[in-house]
Amino acid sequence: MQQREEKQLEASIDALINRVAHLKNSLHSFIFKLENEYDRLTWPSVLDNFALLSGQLSTINKLMRSEKTPAFRNQVIIPLLLSPDRDEELAKLTEQRVPVFSHEIVPDHLRTKPDPEVEEQEKQLSTEAARIGPDVTQKQIQTLNKLCSNLLEKLNNPREDREAESSAMRQNKPTFNPADTNALVAAVVCGKGLSNHRPQGPGGTVPPGGGPMLSGGPNLQQVTMQRSTNQQAAMGGQGPPQQPGKMPSSIKTNIKSASMHPYQR
């Protein structure tokens, strides 16, 4: 009876090793294609490789669940020899991943329980879960389900609906201040809010041609004087000679009318 179980265990292990070897070869082939033949890969070919891997995994699962396969969890593995020296046969069997079977390697490869740190974290999580009452748990579950439902609804909505909503929000959002717009229109059309004050000279009186200057250009006096001088030159210098330092009366009239506020004319 014991020999029969041992033979059955060996046969199951051999079959499992063969299935895992086929799966490993398929993975190596697929990874090679992804790294070296990605420019020639097509989507149907990728799907075929995934289907092959999925079928091989399903075969391994069926083999593990078969009645003829003994429960591997009931089997105990005991290291018979530990050595810090390199083992060539072990390195060949493990494809150079485990060259040495020493006291440092055994706890990691033959571990049947999580690391102590992971066990401590699991205990803390279990303790925190036990503290939460059923009512609080139910509320948290409902809140999470609601958030997931809203997220799925937004993801399932057509793209056009989302674009329409965003454009409607942009159109309804005001981009100006009506009060400022009305004040600006009233100032331009009716002169509302404009000041009649004119800057004065050092002596408290407005100097001739001392009205507001146009930014970035000559003042009104300079423009009028240049225009009158040009007119006289065009007329051949006719007209009574002007005394030096005295401004012609026509220029004074033009300066006065130009310096007045547009709403005082």
Short mmCIF file of N, CA, C and O in Angstrom, two decimals, residues 185-259:
data_model
loop_
_atom_site.label_atom_id
_atom_site.label_comp_id
_atom_site.label_asym_id
_atom_site.label_seq_id
_atom_site.Cartn_x
_atom_site.Cartn_y
_atom_site.Cartn_z
N VAL A 185 -19.66 101.38 -20.73
CA VAL A 185 -20.53 101.90 -21.81
C VAL A 185 -21.04 103.28 -21.47
O VAL A 185 -21.09 104.19 -22.31
N ALA A 186 -21.46 103.50 -20.20
CA ALA A 186 -21.95 104.82 -19.79
C ALA A 186 -20.87 105.87 -19.87
O ALA A 186 -21.13 107.02 -20.25
N ALA A 187 -19.62 105.53 -19.56
CA ALA A 187 -18.54 106.49 -19.64
C ALA A 187 -18.22 106.86 -21.08
O ALA A 187 -17.95 108.02 -21.40
N VAL A 188 -18.28 105.90 -22.00
CA VAL A 188 -17.96 106.17 -23.40
C VAL A 188 -19.08 106.94 -24.10
O VAL A 188 -18.84 107.89 -24.86
N VAL A 189 -20.33 106.57 -23.84
CA VAL A 189 -21.46 107.17 -24.55
C VAL A 189 -21.87 108.49 -23.93
O VAL A 189 -22.05 109.50 -24.63
N CYS A 190 -22.05 108.53 -22.61
CA CYS A 190 -22.60 109.71 -21.93
C CYS A 190 -21.56 110.48 -21.13
O CYS A 190 -21.89 111.53 -20.57
N GLY A 191 -20.34 109.99 -21.02
CA GLY A 191 -19.34 110.70 -20.22
C GLY A 191 -19.57 110.58 -18.74
O GLY A 191 -19.06 111.39 -17.96
N LYS A 192 -20.31 109.60 -18.32
CA LYS A 192 -20.62 109.43 -16.90
C LYS A 192 -19.38 109.00 -16.13
O LYS A 192 -18.70 108.07 -16.53
N GLY A 193 -19.13 109.73 -15.04
CA GLY A 193 -18.00 109.39 -14.20
C GLY A 193 -16.68 109.98 -14.62
O GLY A 193 -15.68 109.78 -13.94
N LEU A 194 -16.66 110.76 -15.74
CA LEU A 194 -15.42 111.37 -16.19
C LEU A 194 -15.21 112.68 -15.45
O LEU A 194 -16.16 113.43 -15.18
N SER A 195 -13.98 113.05 -15.14
CA SER A 195 -13.65 114.27 -14.40
C SER A 195 -13.35 115.40 -15.35
O SER A 195 -12.72 115.21 -16.40
N ASN A 196 -13.80 116.66 -14.99
CA ASN A 196 -13.54 117.86 -15.78
C ASN A 196 -12.26 118.57 -15.35
O ASN A 196 -11.93 119.63 -15.84
N HIS A 197 -11.54 118.05 -14.41
CA HIS A 197 -10.34 118.69 -13.88
C HIS A 197 -9.20 118.59 -14.89
O HIS A 197 -8.99 117.54 -15.50
N ARG A 198 -8.52 119.74 -15.08
CA ARG A 198 -7.37 119.79 -15.96
C ARG A 198 -6.12 120.06 -15.14
O ARG A 198 -6.16 120.87 -14.20
N PRO A 199 -5.01 119.43 -15.44
CA PRO A 199 -3.79 119.66 -14.66
C PRO A 199 -3.33 121.09 -14.79
O PRO A 199 -3.39 121.68 -15.87
N GLN A 200 -2.89 121.72 -13.70
CA GLN A 200 -2.42 123.09 -13.66
C GLN A 200 -0.91 123.14 -13.69
O GLN A 200 -0.23 122.18 -13.34
N GLY A 201 -0.39 124.33 -14.06
CA GLY A 201 1.04 124.55 -14.11
C GLY A 201 1.62 124.83 -12.74
O GLY A 201 0.92 124.83 -11.72
N PRO A 202 2.91 125.17 -12.68
CA PRO A 202 3.54 125.44 -11.38
C PRO A 202 2.95 126.66 -10.70
O PRO A 202 2.85 126.71 -9.46
N GLY A 203 2.48 127.67 -11.46
CA GLY A 203 1.93 128.87 -10.85
C GLY A 203 0.47 128.80 -10.54
O GLY A 203 -0.14 129.79 -10.15
N GLY A 204 -0.15 127.66 -10.75
CA GLY A 204 -1.57 127.52 -10.44
C GLY A 204 -2.46 127.80 -11.60
O GLY A 204 -3.68 127.69 -11.49
N THR A 205 -1.93 128.25 -12.75
CA THR A 205 -2.73 128.51 -13.94
C THR A 205 -2.36 127.52 -15.01
O THR A 205 -1.27 126.95 -15.02
N VAL A 206 -3.27 127.34 -15.90
CA VAL A 206 -3.03 126.43 -17.00
C VAL A 206 -2.19 127.13 -18.04
O VAL A 206 -2.61 128.16 -18.57
N PRO A 207 -0.98 126.64 -18.34
CA PRO A 207 -0.15 127.31 -19.36
C PRO A 207 -0.74 127.11 -20.73
O PRO A 207 -1.57 126.22 -20.96
N PRO A 208 -0.34 128.01 -21.67
CA PRO A 208 -0.86 127.84 -23.04
C PRO A 208 -0.47 126.49 -23.60
O PRO A 208 0.70 126.11 -23.57
N GLY A 209 -1.50 125.82 -24.08
CA GLY A 209 -1.24 124.49 -24.63
C GLY A 209 -0.90 123.48 -23.59
O GLY A 209 -0.35 122.44 -23.91
N GLY A 210 -1.24 123.76 -22.32
CA GLY A 210 -0.87 122.84 -21.25
C GLY A 210 -1.93 121.82 -20.95
O GLY A 210 -2.07 121.42 -19.80
N GLY A 211 -2.75 121.49 -21.90
CA GLY A 211 -3.77 120.49 -21.71
C GLY A 211 -3.16 119.11 -21.62
O GLY A 211 -1.95 118.94 -21.68
N PRO A 212 -3.98 118.09 -21.48
CA PRO A 212 -3.47 116.73 -21.39
C PRO A 212 -2.77 116.32 -22.67
O PRO A 212 -3.21 116.64 -23.76
N MET A 213 -1.67 115.68 -22.51
CA MET A 213 -0.88 115.22 -23.65
C MET A 213 -1.30 113.84 -24.08
O MET A 213 -1.70 113.02 -23.25
N LEU A 214 -1.22 113.58 -25.35
CA LEU A 214 -1.51 112.27 -25.87
C LEU A 214 -0.31 111.39 -25.63
O LEU A 214 0.81 111.75 -25.96
N SER A 215 -0.54 110.20 -25.05
CA SER A 215 0.56 109.31 -24.75
C SER A 215 1.18 108.78 -26.01
O SER A 215 0.47 108.38 -26.94
N GLY A 216 2.51 108.81 -26.01
CA GLY A 216 3.23 108.24 -27.15
C GLY A 216 3.30 109.16 -28.35
O GLY A 216 3.60 108.72 -29.43
N GLY A 217 3.01 110.50 -28.22
CA GLY A 217 3.05 111.40 -29.36
C GLY A 217 3.18 112.83 -28.90
O GLY A 217 3.14 113.13 -27.69
N PRO A 218 3.28 113.79 -29.77
CA PRO A 218 3.41 115.21 -29.40
C PRO A 218 2.12 115.73 -28.83
O PRO A 218 1.05 115.18 -29.05
N ASN A 219 2.21 116.86 -28.07
CA ASN A 219 0.98 117.44 -27.51
C ASN A 219 0.23 118.22 -28.58
O ASN A 219 0.69 118.40 -29.70
N LEU A 220 -0.94 118.73 -28.17
CA LEU A 220 -1.80 119.40 -29.16
C LEU A 220 -1.18 120.70 -29.66
O LEU A 220 -1.34 121.08 -30.80
N GLN A 221 -0.45 121.40 -28.77
CA GLN A 221 0.18 122.64 -29.17
C GLN A 221 1.20 122.40 -30.26
O GLN A 221 1.25 123.11 -31.26
N GLN A 222 2.02 121.36 -30.08
CA GLN A 222 3.03 121.08 -31.08
C GLN A 222 2.40 120.71 -32.41
O GLN A 222 2.85 121.14 -33.46
N VAL A 223 1.33 119.94 -32.39
CA VAL A 223 0.68 119.54 -33.62
C VAL A 223 0.11 120.74 -34.34
O VAL A 223 0.24 120.91 -35.55
N THR A 224 -0.55 121.67 -33.61
CA THR A 224 -1.18 122.83 -34.24
C THR A 224 -0.14 123.78 -34.80
O THR A 224 -0.27 124.29 -35.91
N MET A 225 0.96 123.99 -34.04
CA MET A 225 2.00 124.90 -34.51
C MET A 225 2.67 124.34 -35.75
O MET A 225 2.94 125.06 -36.70
N GLN A 226 2.91 123.05 -35.77
CA GLN A 226 3.52 122.47 -36.96
C GLN A 226 2.60 122.60 -38.16
O GLN A 226 3.04 122.89 -39.27
N ARG A 227 1.33 122.47 -37.93
CA ARG A 227 0.39 122.56 -39.05
C ARG A 227 0.33 123.98 -39.58
O ARG A 227 0.32 124.22 -40.79
N SER A 228 0.32 124.99 -38.71
CA SER A 228 0.26 126.39 -39.15
C SER A 228 1.53 126.77 -39.88
O SER A 228 1.50 127.47 -40.90
N THR A 229 2.68 126.30 -39.38
CA THR A 229 3.94 126.60 -40.05
C THR A 229 3.97 126.01 -41.44
O THR A 229 4.42 126.64 -42.40
N ASN A 230 3.46 124.80 -41.55
CA ASN A 230 3.42 124.17 -42.87
C ASN A 230 2.50 124.92 -43.81
O ASN A 230 2.76 125.05 -45.01
N GLN A 231 1.37 125.42 -43.30
CA GLN A 231 0.43 126.18 -44.15
C GLN A 231 1.07 127.46 -44.65
O GLN A 231 0.94 127.84 -45.81
N GLN A 232 1.80 128.17 -43.77
CA GLN A 232 2.45 129.38 -44.20
C GLN A 232 3.51 129.11 -45.24
O GLN A 232 3.69 129.86 -46.21
N ALA A 233 4.27 128.05 -45.04
CA ALA A 233 5.29 127.72 -46.02
C ALA A 233 4.68 127.39 -47.37
O ALA A 233 5.22 127.72 -48.42
N ALA A 234 3.50 126.73 -47.35
CA ALA A 234 2.84 126.40 -48.61
C ALA A 234 2.31 127.64 -49.31
O ALA A 234 2.23 127.70 -50.53
N MET A 235 1.95 128.66 -48.56
CA MET A 235 1.41 129.89 -49.15
C MET A 235 2.52 130.83 -49.60
O MET A 235 2.26 131.97 -49.99
N GLY A 236 3.72 130.41 -49.53
CA GLY A 236 4.83 131.23 -50.01
C GLY A 236 5.27 132.28 -49.03
O GLY A 236 5.83 133.30 -49.40
N GLY A 237 4.95 132.08 -47.79
CA GLY A 237 5.43 133.02 -46.78
C GLY A 237 4.59 134.28 -46.73
O GLY A 237 5.05 135.31 -46.21
N GLN A 238 3.37 134.32 -47.34
CA GLN A 238 2.52 135.50 -47.32
C GLN A 238 1.92 135.72 -45.95
O GLN A 238 1.75 134.79 -45.20
N GLY A 239 1.51 136.97 -45.72
CA GLY A 239 0.90 137.32 -44.44
C GLY A 239 1.83 138.19 -43.65
O GLY A 239 3.03 138.27 -43.92
N PRO A 240 1.28 138.87 -42.67
CA PRO A 240 2.10 139.79 -41.87
C PRO A 240 3.09 139.01 -41.08
O PRO A 240 2.82 137.93 -40.58
N PRO A 241 4.30 139.59 -40.96
CA PRO A 241 5.34 138.88 -40.18
C PRO A 241 4.98 138.87 -38.72
O PRO A 241 4.42 139.84 -38.19
N GLN A 242 5.27 137.81 -38.11
CA GLN A 242 4.98 137.63 -36.69
C GLN A 242 6.16 138.09 -35.89
O GLN A 242 7.31 137.91 -36.29
N GLN A 243 5.86 138.75 -34.75
CA GLN A 243 6.92 139.19 -33.87
C GLN A 243 7.56 137.98 -33.20
O GLN A 243 6.87 137.02 -32.86
N PRO A 244 8.85 138.06 -32.95
CA PRO A 244 9.51 136.92 -32.30
C PRO A 244 8.98 136.71 -30.89
O PRO A 244 8.80 137.67 -30.13
N GLY A 245 8.73 135.45 -30.58
CA GLY A 245 8.27 135.10 -29.23
C GLY A 245 6.79 135.30 -29.02
O GLY A 245 6.29 135.08 -27.93
N LYS A 246 6.05 135.76 -30.06
CA LYS A 246 4.60 135.97 -29.93
C LYS A 246 3.85 134.94 -30.75
O LYS A 246 4.19 134.70 -31.90
N MET A 247 2.84 134.32 -30.15
CA MET A 247 2.10 133.25 -30.80
C MET A 247 0.96 133.84 -31.62
O MET A 247 0.24 134.73 -31.14
N PRO A 248 0.77 133.40 -32.85
CA PRO A 248 -0.35 133.92 -33.67
C PRO A 248 -1.69 133.64 -33.00
O PRO A 248 -1.86 132.67 -32.27
N SER A 249 -2.64 134.50 -33.30
CA SER A 249 -3.98 134.37 -32.68
C SER A 249 -4.70 133.13 -33.18
O SER A 249 -5.46 132.49 -32.44
N SER A 250 -4.47 132.73 -34.43
CA SER A 250 -5.14 131.52 -34.95
C SER A 250 -4.66 130.28 -34.23
O SER A 250 -5.44 129.37 -33.93
N ILE A 251 -3.38 130.31 -33.88
CA ILE A 251 -2.84 129.15 -33.16
C ILE A 251 -3.41 129.12 -31.76
O ILE A 251 -3.73 128.06 -31.22
N LYS A 252 -3.53 130.30 -31.13
CA LYS A 252 -4.11 130.34 -29.78
C LYS A 252 -5.53 129.80 -29.77
O LYS A 252 -5.95 129.07 -28.89
N THR A 253 -6.31 130.18 -30.79
CA THR A 253 -7.70 129.70 -30.86
C THR A 253 -7.74 128.18 -31.02
O THR A 253 -8.52 127.49 -30.38
N ASN A 254 -6.85 127.64 -31.86
CA ASN A 254 -6.83 126.19 -32.06
C ASN A 254 -6.41 125.47 -30.79
O ASN A 254 -6.96 124.42 -30.43
N ILE A 255 -5.44 126.06 -30.08
CA ILE A 255 -4.98 125.42 -28.85
C ILE A 255 -6.09 125.44 -27.81
O ILE A 255 -6.33 124.46 -27.11
N LYS A 256 -6.78 126.56 -27.73
CA LYS A 256 -7.85 126.65 -26.73
C LYS A 256 -8.96 125.67 -27.01
O LYS A 256 -9.46 124.96 -26.13
N SER A 257 -9.37 125.57 -28.27
CA SER A 257 -10.45 124.63 -28.60
C SER A 257 -10.01 123.19 -28.46
O SER A 257 -10.79 122.33 -28.08
N ALA A 258 -8.75 122.89 -28.72
CA ALA A 258 -8.26 121.51 -28.60
C ALA A 258 -8.09 121.10 -27.16
O ALA A 258 -8.25 119.94 -26.82
N SER A 259 -7.72 122.07 -26.29
CA SER A 259 -7.49 121.71 -24.89
C SER A 259 -8.77 121.61 -24.08
O SER A 259 -8.74 121.14 -22.95
#
